[in-house]
Coordinates of C-alpha atoms and ligand atoms in Angstrom, one line a residue:
M1 CA -0.1 0.1 0.1
Q2 CA 1.3 3.5 -1.0
I3 CA 0.3 6.4 1.5
K4 CA 1.2 9.8 -0.7
R5 CA 0.0 13.4 -0.2
V6 CA -3.1 14.7 -2.5
E7 CA -1.2 16.9 -5.2
D8 CA -4.1 19.9 -6.0
I9 CA -7.3 18.3 -7.3
Y10 CA -6.4 14.6 -7.9
L11 CA -9.1 12.5 -8.9
P12 CA -8.9 9.3 -7.6
D13 CA -11.5 6.3 -8.3
S14 CA -12.8 6.7 -4.7
L15 CA -13.1 9.3 -2.2
L16 CA -13.3 8.4 1.6
V17 CA -15.1 11.2 4.0
L18 CA -15.8 10.5 7.6
L19 CA -18.8 12.3 8.9
F20 CA -19.9 13.5 12.1
E21 CA -23.5 13.6 13.5
D22 CA -25.2 16.9 13.6
E23 CA -22.5 18.8 12.0
N24 CA -22.1 20.6 8.5
F25 CA -19.5 19.6 6.2
S26 CA -17.8 22.0 4.0
G27 CA -14.9 20.5 2.2
I28 CA -12.8 19.1 -0.5
N29 CA -15.4 20.9 -3.4
N30 CA -19.2 22.5 -3.4
E31 CA -20.3 19.6 -5.6
I32 CA -19.4 17.1 -2.5
C33 CA -20.3 19.3 -0.1
E34 CA -24.2 19.7 -2.1
I35 CA -24.2 16.2 -2.5
I36 CA -23.7 15.4 1.4
E37 CA -25.9 18.3 2.6
T38 CA -28.8 16.4 0.3
L39 CA -28.3 12.9 1.6
K40 CA -28.6 14.9 5.1
S41 CA -31.8 17.0 4.7
R42 CA -33.0 13.2 2.8
K43 CA -31.8 11.4 6.1
D44 CA -30.1 9.2 3.9
F45 CA -27.0 9.5 5.3
T46 CA -27.3 11.9 9.0
G47 CA -23.4 10.5 10.1
K48 CA -24.9 7.8 12.9
K49 CA -22.0 6.0 14.1
G50 CA -21.3 2.7 12.6
S51 CA -23.0 3.4 9.1
L52 CA -21.7 3.3 5.6
L53 CA -23.0 4.7 2.3
R54 CA -21.5 4.9 -0.9
V55 CA -22.4 7.6 -3.5
P56 CA -21.6 6.7 -7.4
L57 CA -20.2 9.8 -9.1
I58 CA -19.7 10.8 -12.5
Q59 CA -15.8 9.9 -11.8
G60 CA -15.3 7.5 -9.0
N61 CA -17.4 6.9 -5.9
L62 CA -17.6 8.3 -2.8
Y63 CA -17.7 6.7 0.5
L64 CA -19.0 8.1 3.7
V65 CA -18.8 6.8 7.2
G66 CA -20.5 7.8 10.2
L67 CA -18.7 9.1 13.0
G68 CA -22.0 9.9 15.4
K69 CA -21.3 12.9 17.5
R70 CA -18.1 14.3 17.6
E71 CA -18.0 15.0 21.8
D72 CA -18.0 10.9 21.8
C73 CA -15.4 10.2 19.1
K74 CA -11.7 9.1 19.9
L75 CA -8.9 8.1 17.8
N76 CA -10.0 4.3 18.0
L77 CA -13.1 5.0 16.4
I78 CA -11.5 6.9 13.6
R79 CA -9.0 4.2 12.8
D80 CA -12.0 1.5 12.7
S81 CA -14.0 3.8 10.6
L82 CA -11.1 4.3 8.0
A83 CA -10.7 0.5 7.9
K84 CA -14.2 -0.2 7.3
G85 CA -14.2 2.8 4.3
L86 CA -10.8 1.5 3.1
R87 CA -11.7 -2.2 3.1
N88 CA -15.0 -1.4 1.2
I89 CA -13.2 0.9 -1.3
G90 CA -10.6 -2.0 -2.1
R91 CA -13.7 -4.9 -2.5
N92 CA -15.2 -2.6 -4.8
H93 CA -12.7 -3.0 -7.4
N94 CA -11.5 0.5 -6.8
K95 CA -7.3 1.1 -7.0
S96 CA -6.8 4.2 -5.4
A97 CA -8.6 6.3 -3.0
F98 CA -8.2 10.2 -1.6
V99 CA -8.9 10.2 2.4
Y100 CA -10.3 13.2 3.5
L101 CA -9.0 14.0 7.0
E102 CA -9.1 18.0 7.5
N103 CA -12.3 17.7 9.2
L104 CA -10.6 15.4 11.9
K105 CA -7.3 17.3 12.0
N106 CA -7.8 17.9 15.9
F107 CA -7.0 14.5 16.7
D108 CA -4.0 13.4 18.0
S109 CA -1.8 10.9 16.2
L110 CA -4.5 10.6 13.6
C111 CA -1.8 10.1 10.7
V112 CA -0.5 7.0 12.7
A113 CA -4.2 5.8 12.7
L114 CA -4.3 6.0 9.1
G115 CA -1.0 4.5 8.6
E116 CA -2.0 1.4 10.8
A117 CA -5.7 1.3 8.9
A118 CA -4.5 1.2 5.7
I119 CA -2.5 -2.0 6.1
L120 CA -4.7 -3.6 8.9
C121 CA -7.9 -3.2 6.4
A122 CA -6.4 -4.9 3.5
Y123 CA -5.1 -8.3 5.5
S124 CA -7.4 -11.2 5.5
F125 CA -6.3 -14.6 6.0
D126 CA -7.3 -16.1 2.4
K127 CA -3.5 -18.1 0.8
Y128 CA -5.9 -21.5 1.2
K129 CA -8.5 -20.3 -0.8
T130 CA -8.8 -21.0 -4.2
K131 CA -8.6 -17.7 -6.4
D132 CA -11.8 -19.0 -8.9
E133 CA -13.5 -16.5 -11.2
D134 CA -15.8 -15.4 -8.1
Y135 CA -12.8 -14.1 -5.9
E136 CA -12.8 -10.3 -5.1
A137 CA -9.2 -9.6 -4.8
F138 CA -8.6 -6.8 -2.6
S139 CA -7.5 -4.1 -5.2
L140 CA -7.0 -0.9 -3.2
N141 CA -3.4 -0.4 -3.3
E142 CA -2.5 3.5 -3.6
I143 CA -4.1 6.4 -0.8
Y144 CA -3.8 9.9 -0.9
T145 CA -4.6 12.3 1.8
D146 CA -4.5 15.9 2.3
I147 CA -2.9 15.9 6.1
Y148 CA -0.4 14.1 5.9
D149 CA 2.6 13.4 8.3
D150 CA 5.1 11.4 7.1
K151 CA 6.8 10.2 10.8
E152 CA 3.3 9.0 12.0
I153 CA 2.5 7.6 8.6
S154 CA 5.4 5.4 8.7
Q155 CA 5.1 4.7 12.3
G156 CA 1.6 3.7 11.8
V157 CA 2.0 1.6 8.9
K158 CA 5.3 -0.2 10.9
F159 CA 3.1 -0.9 13.5
A160 CA 0.2 -2.3 11.4
E161 CA 3.2 -4.5 9.6
S162 CA 4.0 -6.1 12.8
Q163 CA 1.1 -6.8 13.6
V164 CA 0.2 -8.1 10.4
Y165 CA 3.1 -10.5 10.7
S166 CA 1.6 -11.6 13.8
R167 CA -1.6 -12.4 12.1
E168 CA -0.2 -14.3 9.6
L169 CA 1.4 -16.7 11.4
A170 CA -1.6 -16.9 14.2
N171 CA -3.5 -17.7 11.6
E172 CA -1.5 -20.9 10.1
P173 CA -3.0 -24.2 11.2
G174 CA -1.1 -26.5 13.7
C175 CA -0.6 -29.0 10.8
V176 CA 1.7 -25.9 9.2
I177 CA 3.2 -24.3 12.3
T178 CA 4.6 -27.2 14.9
P179 CA 7.3 -25.5 17.6
E180 CA 9.7 -26.9 15.3
K181 CA 8.4 -24.4 12.3
L182 CA 7.4 -21.5 14.5
A183 CA 11.4 -21.9 15.2
E184 CA 11.9 -21.2 11.9
H185 CA 10.0 -18.4 11.3
A186 CA 12.0 -17.1 14.1
R187 CA 15.2 -17.9 12.6
E188 CA 14.0 -16.2 9.5
L189 CA 13.1 -13.0 11.1
A190 CA 16.1 -12.7 13.1
G191 CA 18.7 -13.4 9.8
K192 CA 16.3 -10.4 8.1
L193 CA 16.5 -8.1 10.8
N194 CA 20.3 -8.6 12.2
L195 CA 18.8 -10.1 15.6
E196 CA 20.7 -12.4 17.8
C197 CA 18.8 -15.9 17.9
E198 CA 19.2 -18.9 19.7
I199 CA 16.8 -22.3 19.3
W200 CA 17.0 -25.1 22.0
D201 CA 15.5 -28.8 20.6
E202 CA 14.1 -31.0 22.9
N203 CA 17.5 -32.0 24.3
K204 CA 18.9 -28.9 25.1
I205 CA 15.3 -28.1 26.9
K206 CA 15.8 -30.9 29.3
S207 CA 19.6 -30.3 30.2
E208 CA 18.8 -26.4 30.7
K209 CA 16.1 -27.7 33.2
M210 CA 13.1 -26.6 31.5
G211 CA 11.3 -29.3 33.0
A212 CA 7.8 -28.3 32.6
L213 CA 8.1 -27.1 28.9
L214 CA 9.6 -30.3 28.2
A215 CA 6.6 -31.9 30.4
V216 CA 3.9 -30.6 28.4
G217 CA 6.0 -31.4 24.8
I218 CA 6.5 -34.4 25.3
G219 CA 3.4 -36.1 24.3
S220 CA 3.2 -34.9 20.5
K221 CA 5.2 -35.9 18.2
N222 CA 6.0 -32.7 16.9
P223 CA 9.1 -32.2 20.1
P224 CA 9.2 -28.7 21.8
R225 CA 11.4 -25.5 21.0
F226 CA 12.8 -22.7 23.0
I227 CA 13.6 -19.3 21.3
H228 CA 15.1 -16.9 22.5
L229 CA 15.7 -13.5 20.3
A230 CA 17.3 -10.2 20.8
Y231 CA 17.1 -6.7 19.6
K232 CA 20.8 -4.9 20.5
P233 CA 20.9 -1.3 19.4
A234 CA 23.9 0.3 20.6
N235 CA 23.5 2.2 23.5
P236 CA 20.2 1.0 24.4
V237 CA 18.6 3.0 27.4
K238 CA 16.4 -0.1 29.0
K239 CA 16.4 -3.5 28.4
I240 CA 12.8 -5.3 28.1
A241 CA 11.9 -8.8 27.8
I242 CA 8.9 -9.8 26.0
V243 CA 7.7 -13.4 26.4
G244 CA 4.8 -15.8 24.5
K245 CA 3.1 -18.7 25.0
G246 CA 3.7 -20.6 21.9
I247 CA 1.4 -23.9 22.2
T248 CA 1.0 -24.2 18.4
F249 CA -2.0 -26.6 19.3
D250 CA -3.9 -26.8 22.7
S251 CA -6.2 -30.4 22.4
G252 CA -6.0 -30.1 26.2
G253 CA -3.6 -33.0 26.4
L254 CA -5.1 -36.2 28.3
N255 CA -7.5 -33.9 30.1
I256 CA -8.8 -33.6 26.8
K257 CA -11.2 -30.6 25.4
P258 CA -14.6 -31.5 24.1
D259 CA -15.3 -30.5 20.4
Q260 CA -16.3 -26.9 20.7
F261 CA -13.8 -26.0 22.9
M262 CA -10.8 -27.7 21.1
L263 CA -11.8 -25.2 17.8
T264 CA -9.5 -22.3 17.1
M265 CA -7.1 -23.7 19.4
K266 CA -4.2 -23.3 16.8
G267 CA -4.6 -19.6 18.7
D268 CA -2.9 -20.8 21.3
K269 CA 0.5 -19.7 19.8
T270 CA -0.7 -15.8 19.7
G271 CA 1.5 -14.9 22.5
A272 CA 4.5 -16.2 20.7
C273 CA 3.5 -14.8 17.3
N274 CA 2.9 -11.6 18.8
V275 CA 6.9 -11.6 20.6
L276 CA 7.9 -12.2 16.7
G277 CA 6.0 -9.3 15.5
I278 CA 7.1 -7.1 18.5
L279 CA 11.0 -7.6 17.8
K280 CA 10.2 -7.0 14.2
G281 CA 8.4 -3.8 14.9
A282 CA 11.4 -2.9 17.5
A283 CA 13.9 -3.4 14.7
E284 CA 12.5 -1.9 12.3
L285 CA 11.6 1.3 13.9
N286 CA 15.3 1.4 15.0
L287 CA 14.1 1.5 19.0
N288 CA 16.4 2.5 21.4
V289 CA 15.9 -0.1 23.8
E290 CA 17.2 -3.8 24.0
V291 CA 14.3 -6.1 23.4
H292 CA 14.3 -10.1 23.9
G293 CA 12.1 -12.1 22.6
I294 CA 11.4 -15.4 24.3
I295 CA 9.0 -17.8 23.3
A296 CA 8.2 -21.5 25.1
A297 CA 6.7 -23.5 22.0
A298 CA 5.5 -26.7 22.5
E299 CA 2.1 -29.1 21.2
N300 CA -0.3 -30.2 23.9
M301 CA -1.4 -33.6 22.7
P302 CA -2.9 -36.8 24.3
S303 CA -0.7 -39.9 23.7
G304 CA 1.3 -43.0 25.2
S305 CA 4.2 -40.5 26.2
A306 CA 2.0 -37.2 27.4
Y307 CA 2.5 -36.1 30.6
K308 CA -0.4 -37.1 33.0
P309 CA -2.8 -35.9 35.8
D310 CA -0.5 -36.4 39.2
D311 CA 2.8 -35.7 37.5
I312 CA 5.3 -34.2 39.5
I313 CA 7.6 -31.9 37.2
R314 CA 10.4 -29.3 38.5
A315 CA 10.6 -26.1 36.8
R316 CA 13.9 -24.2 35.9
N317 CA 14.3 -22.2 39.1
G318 CA 13.9 -25.6 41.0
K319 CA 10.2 -25.6 42.2
T320 CA 8.2 -28.5 41.9
I321 CA 4.6 -29.0 39.9
E322 CA 1.7 -31.2 40.9
I323 CA -0.2 -31.5 37.7
N324 CA -3.8 -31.7 38.4
N325 CA -5.0 -30.7 34.9
T326 CA -2.8 -31.2 31.6
D327 CA -5.3 -28.4 29.9
A328 CA -3.6 -25.9 32.0
E329 CA -0.3 -25.9 30.0
G330 CA 0.3 -22.4 28.7
R331 CA 1.6 -21.5 32.6
L332 CA 3.7 -24.6 32.5
V333 CA 5.9 -23.8 29.6
L334 CA 5.6 -20.1 30.7
A335 CA 6.6 -21.0 34.0
D336 CA 10.6 -21.7 32.3
A337 CA 10.4 -18.9 30.2
L338 CA 9.7 -16.3 33.1
C339 CA 12.7 -18.1 34.6
F340 CA 15.0 -17.6 32.0
A341 CA 13.7 -14.1 31.2
S342 CA 14.1 -13.3 34.8
E343 CA 17.6 -14.6 34.3
L344 CA 18.5 -11.7 32.2
K345 CA 17.6 -9.1 34.7
P346 CA 15.7 -6.8 32.5
D347 CA 14.2 -3.4 33.3
A348 CA 10.3 -5.2 32.9
I349 CA 8.9 -8.2 31.9
I350 CA 6.0 -8.4 30.0
D351 CA 4.3 -11.9 29.0
M352 CA 1.6 -12.4 26.8
A353 CA -0.5 -15.4 26.5
T354 CA -3.8 -17.1 25.4
L355 CA -4.1 -18.2 28.8
T356 CA -7.7 -18.8 30.5
G357 CA -11.0 -19.1 29.3
A358 CA -12.2 -17.6 32.5
C359 CA -10.4 -14.0 31.4
A360 CA -12.6 -14.6 28.6
V361 CA -15.6 -15.2 30.6
A362 CA -15.0 -11.9 33.0
L363 CA -14.1 -9.4 30.6
G364 CA -15.4 -10.6 26.9
K365 CA -14.1 -10.9 23.7
N366 CA -12.9 -7.1 23.4
R367 CA -10.6 -6.6 26.3
A368 CA -7.8 -8.4 27.7
G369 CA -7.0 -8.9 31.1
L370 CA -3.8 -7.1 32.3
F371 CA -2.2 -8.2 35.9
A372 CA 1.1 -6.6 37.0
N373 CA 3.4 -6.7 40.0
N374 CA 4.4 -2.7 39.6
D375 CA 2.0 -0.1 38.9
E376 CA 4.1 2.1 37.0
L377 CA 4.7 -0.7 34.8
A378 CA 0.6 -1.4 34.7
D379 CA -0.5 2.6 34.2
K380 CA 2.5 2.9 31.0
L381 CA 1.1 -0.1 29.7
L382 CA -2.7 1.1 29.9
D383 CA -1.5 4.2 28.4
S384 CA 0.0 2.5 25.9
S385 CA -3.5 1.0 24.8
T386 CA -5.3 4.1 24.7
K387 CA -3.2 4.9 21.9
S388 CA -3.3 1.7 20.5
G389 CA -7.2 1.2 20.9
E390 CA -6.9 -2.1 22.6
S391 CA -8.5 -2.5 25.4
Y392 CA -6.9 -4.0 28.5
W393 CA -8.9 -3.8 32.3
R394 CA -6.2 -4.4 35.2
M395 CA -6.9 -7.9 37.3
P396 CA -5.9 -8.1 41.1
L397 CA -2.8 -10.1 41.7
E398 CA -3.4 -10.2 45.5
D399 CA -5.7 -12.8 46.8
E400 CA -5.4 -14.7 50.0
I401 CA -7.7 -17.5 49.4
I402 CA -6.4 -17.9 45.7
S403 CA -3.1 -18.0 47.0
E404 CA -3.3 -20.3 49.7
S405 CA -5.0 -22.8 46.5
L406 CA -1.7 -22.8 45.0
K407 CA -0.1 -25.4 47.6
S408 CA 0.2 -28.9 46.7
P409 CA 0.4 -31.5 49.3
F410 CA 2.8 -33.3 47.5
A411 CA 5.0 -30.6 45.5
D412 CA 6.1 -26.4 46.0
L413 CA 2.6 -26.0 43.7
V414 CA -0.5 -27.4 41.7
N415 CA -0.9 -26.0 38.3
C416 CA -4.5 -25.9 38.4
G417 CA -7.1 -24.2 41.0
E418 CA -10.8 -24.4 41.2
R419 CA -12.8 -22.6 38.7
Y420 CA -13.8 -19.4 39.8
G421 CA -10.9 -16.7 39.7
G422 CA -9.1 -19.1 37.1
A423 CA -7.4 -16.1 35.6
I424 CA -6.1 -15.0 38.7
F425 CA -5.0 -18.0 39.6
A426 CA -3.0 -18.3 36.7
A427 CA -1.1 -15.1 37.2
L428 CA -0.4 -15.9 40.9
F429 CA 1.1 -19.3 39.5
L430 CA 3.0 -17.2 36.8
K431 CA 4.6 -14.9 39.4
E432 CA 6.0 -18.0 41.2
F433 CA 8.6 -17.9 38.5
I434 CA 9.8 -14.0 38.2
S435 CA 12.5 -13.4 40.3
N436 CA 15.2 -10.6 41.0
N437 CA 12.4 -8.0 41.6
I438 CA 11.8 -7.5 38.0
A439 CA 8.9 -5.2 37.4
W440 CA 6.8 -7.8 35.6
A441 CA 3.0 -7.8 33.5
H442 CA 1.1 -10.4 31.9
M443 CA -1.5 -10.1 29.5
D444 CA -4.1 -12.7 29.5
I445 CA -5.1 -12.7 25.6
A446 CA -7.6 -15.3 25.5
G447 CA -11.2 -14.3 24.1
V448 CA -9.6 -11.5 22.1
D449 CA -6.9 -13.3 20.2
F450 CA -9.4 -14.8 17.6
I451 CA -12.2 -12.4 15.9
D452 CA -15.3 -14.2 14.7
K453 CA -16.9 -11.3 12.8
E454 CA -15.4 -8.9 10.9
R455 CA -14.8 -5.6 12.7
G456 CA -13.2 -2.4 12.7
I457 CA -9.6 -3.0 11.5
Y458 CA -10.0 -6.6 12.1
S459 CA -10.8 -9.5 9.8
K460 CA -12.1 -12.9 10.7
G461 CA -9.4 -15.2 12.5
A462 CA -6.3 -14.2 14.7
S463 CA -6.2 -10.5 16.0
S464 CA -2.9 -10.4 17.5
F465 CA -3.9 -8.0 20.0
G466 CA -1.5 -6.7 22.1
V467 CA 1.1 -6.1 19.5
R468 CA 0.6 -2.2 18.8
T469 CA 0.2 -1.9 22.6
C470 CA 3.8 -3.4 23.4
L471 CA 5.0 -1.2 20.3
N472 CA 3.8 2.2 21.6
Y473 CA 4.9 1.4 25.3
L474 CA 8.6 0.0 23.6
C475 CA 8.3 3.8 21.5
G476 CA 7.6 5.7 25.0
I477 CA 10.4 4.4 26.7
N478 CA 13.5 7.0 27.0
Ligands
BES1 N1 -5.5 -22.0 25.6 C1 -6.6 -22.6 26.7 C2 -7.1 -21.2 27.0 C3 -8.0 -20.5 26.8 C4 -9.3 -20.7 26.1 C5 -7.9 -19.7 25.3 C6 -10.2 -20.2 25.4 C7 -8.2 -19.1 24.3 C8 -9.6 -19.3 24.1 C9 -5.7 -22.7 27.9 O1 -4.6 -23.6 27.8 C10 -6.7 -23.8 28.8 O2 -7.2 -24.8 28.5 N2 -7.2 -23.0 29.8 C11 -8.1 -23.8 30.8 C12 -7.6 -23.9 32.3 C13 -8.2 -24.9 33.1 C14 -8.2 -26.3 32.9 C15 -7.6 -24.5 34.6 C16 -9.4 -23.1 30.7 O3 -9.3 -21.9 30.7 O4 -10.2 -23.7 30.6
MN2 MN1 -5.1 -25.6 27.7
ZN3 ZN1 -3.6 -23.6 26.1

């Protein structure tokens, strides 16, 4: 996608205007203003939030997207509305669009949102569909705009490209992306971006005492992998570790999931894919922060060699864990990865994981859970999430009763507690593997990781929710 400054009066295939309710439009030229006035007076288009109308012109098409009332409008709505309009334009065989932004110029970071929307609207996971005569290719490849901020647009584009990289990987089914394949993608990315890259196979995982990751991966014929990438600029101001859950498929293991719950579990590697996307973004934006990407990858399968309920395993920091549910596997692979991250003594650790159905039940499919042992880190991440338009809700990390339930009669910990407070239990379990008093945040992205109905910037499938919030956070470090 090319995004350019519009020169004088240029007539592309299409024109996109975002309109507020109860606000007169004066821009572009008299003809367009008259059309909009007429549509408003006839109530054909009033600027109602979420509305979209295509108006054929003598040359090209005018697309109108409603924003509702100006006082209720946030940048997030603008990003979604731009994506909605541009997606329609691209599906209607238009090759170029003029996006009129003058009436929105009071919004901060407007051109970041345009860059993001331009890239995100064009993405859908359709590589496996036969492109027959009914196939409608996305035709838009040139965007012109009257408000053109070079730096902002390029930042938005890079943020979105990082998210798309992650979505493309996360959307791949389990038969394509195994832990080994995920590691190959990591190595390829590291090669392209000059990142340090270390990959451990199952033998090394064992000798490095990652007993929890090993246990989860041992039941599959596709063995586990541990992946460590590092982006190291010359004089970094901070060192941050980003840790991702990379379960390439979660069948539940011997505590096997019922049919409907197993569907979409290819998406259980989204945290890991996000880590790769974030590393890509950090390197391409030349951030002055050292960023470590840490991924624990395994396939959770039932088999004769699978780990079992009642097993007692030992994590990298020496803590023993009694397994009472093999479907609570994410926290196990993350345990070893968080130990490794703590050993690096970074300024902060952020982990991302499709960890608990309980979190999705609590917060719905549009808001992720945020847990943190440090208020400053939590606040910075919440700030960053406002910029990215991803919403999070801070969840408690203190709960005496749930903490008590982590204890096992036979080992140091159990991996699963009772149903109630399941997301908090999982977070408290992870906390056991953070050492050296490091500031740590955990994002539970179960539920938000998978989009079942197209909306705003999202097409169906993996959302890779979390990538842009983390990149915004990293960009804000100085
Ligand atoms: N990967 C799942 C969590 C999940 C659920 C992600 C729905 C996305 C959508 C995780 O490994 C899991 O199975 N969690 C269990 C934990 C339970 C056994 C304590 C769950 O949430 O049911
Ligand atoms: Mn599971
Ligand atoms: Zn899982």
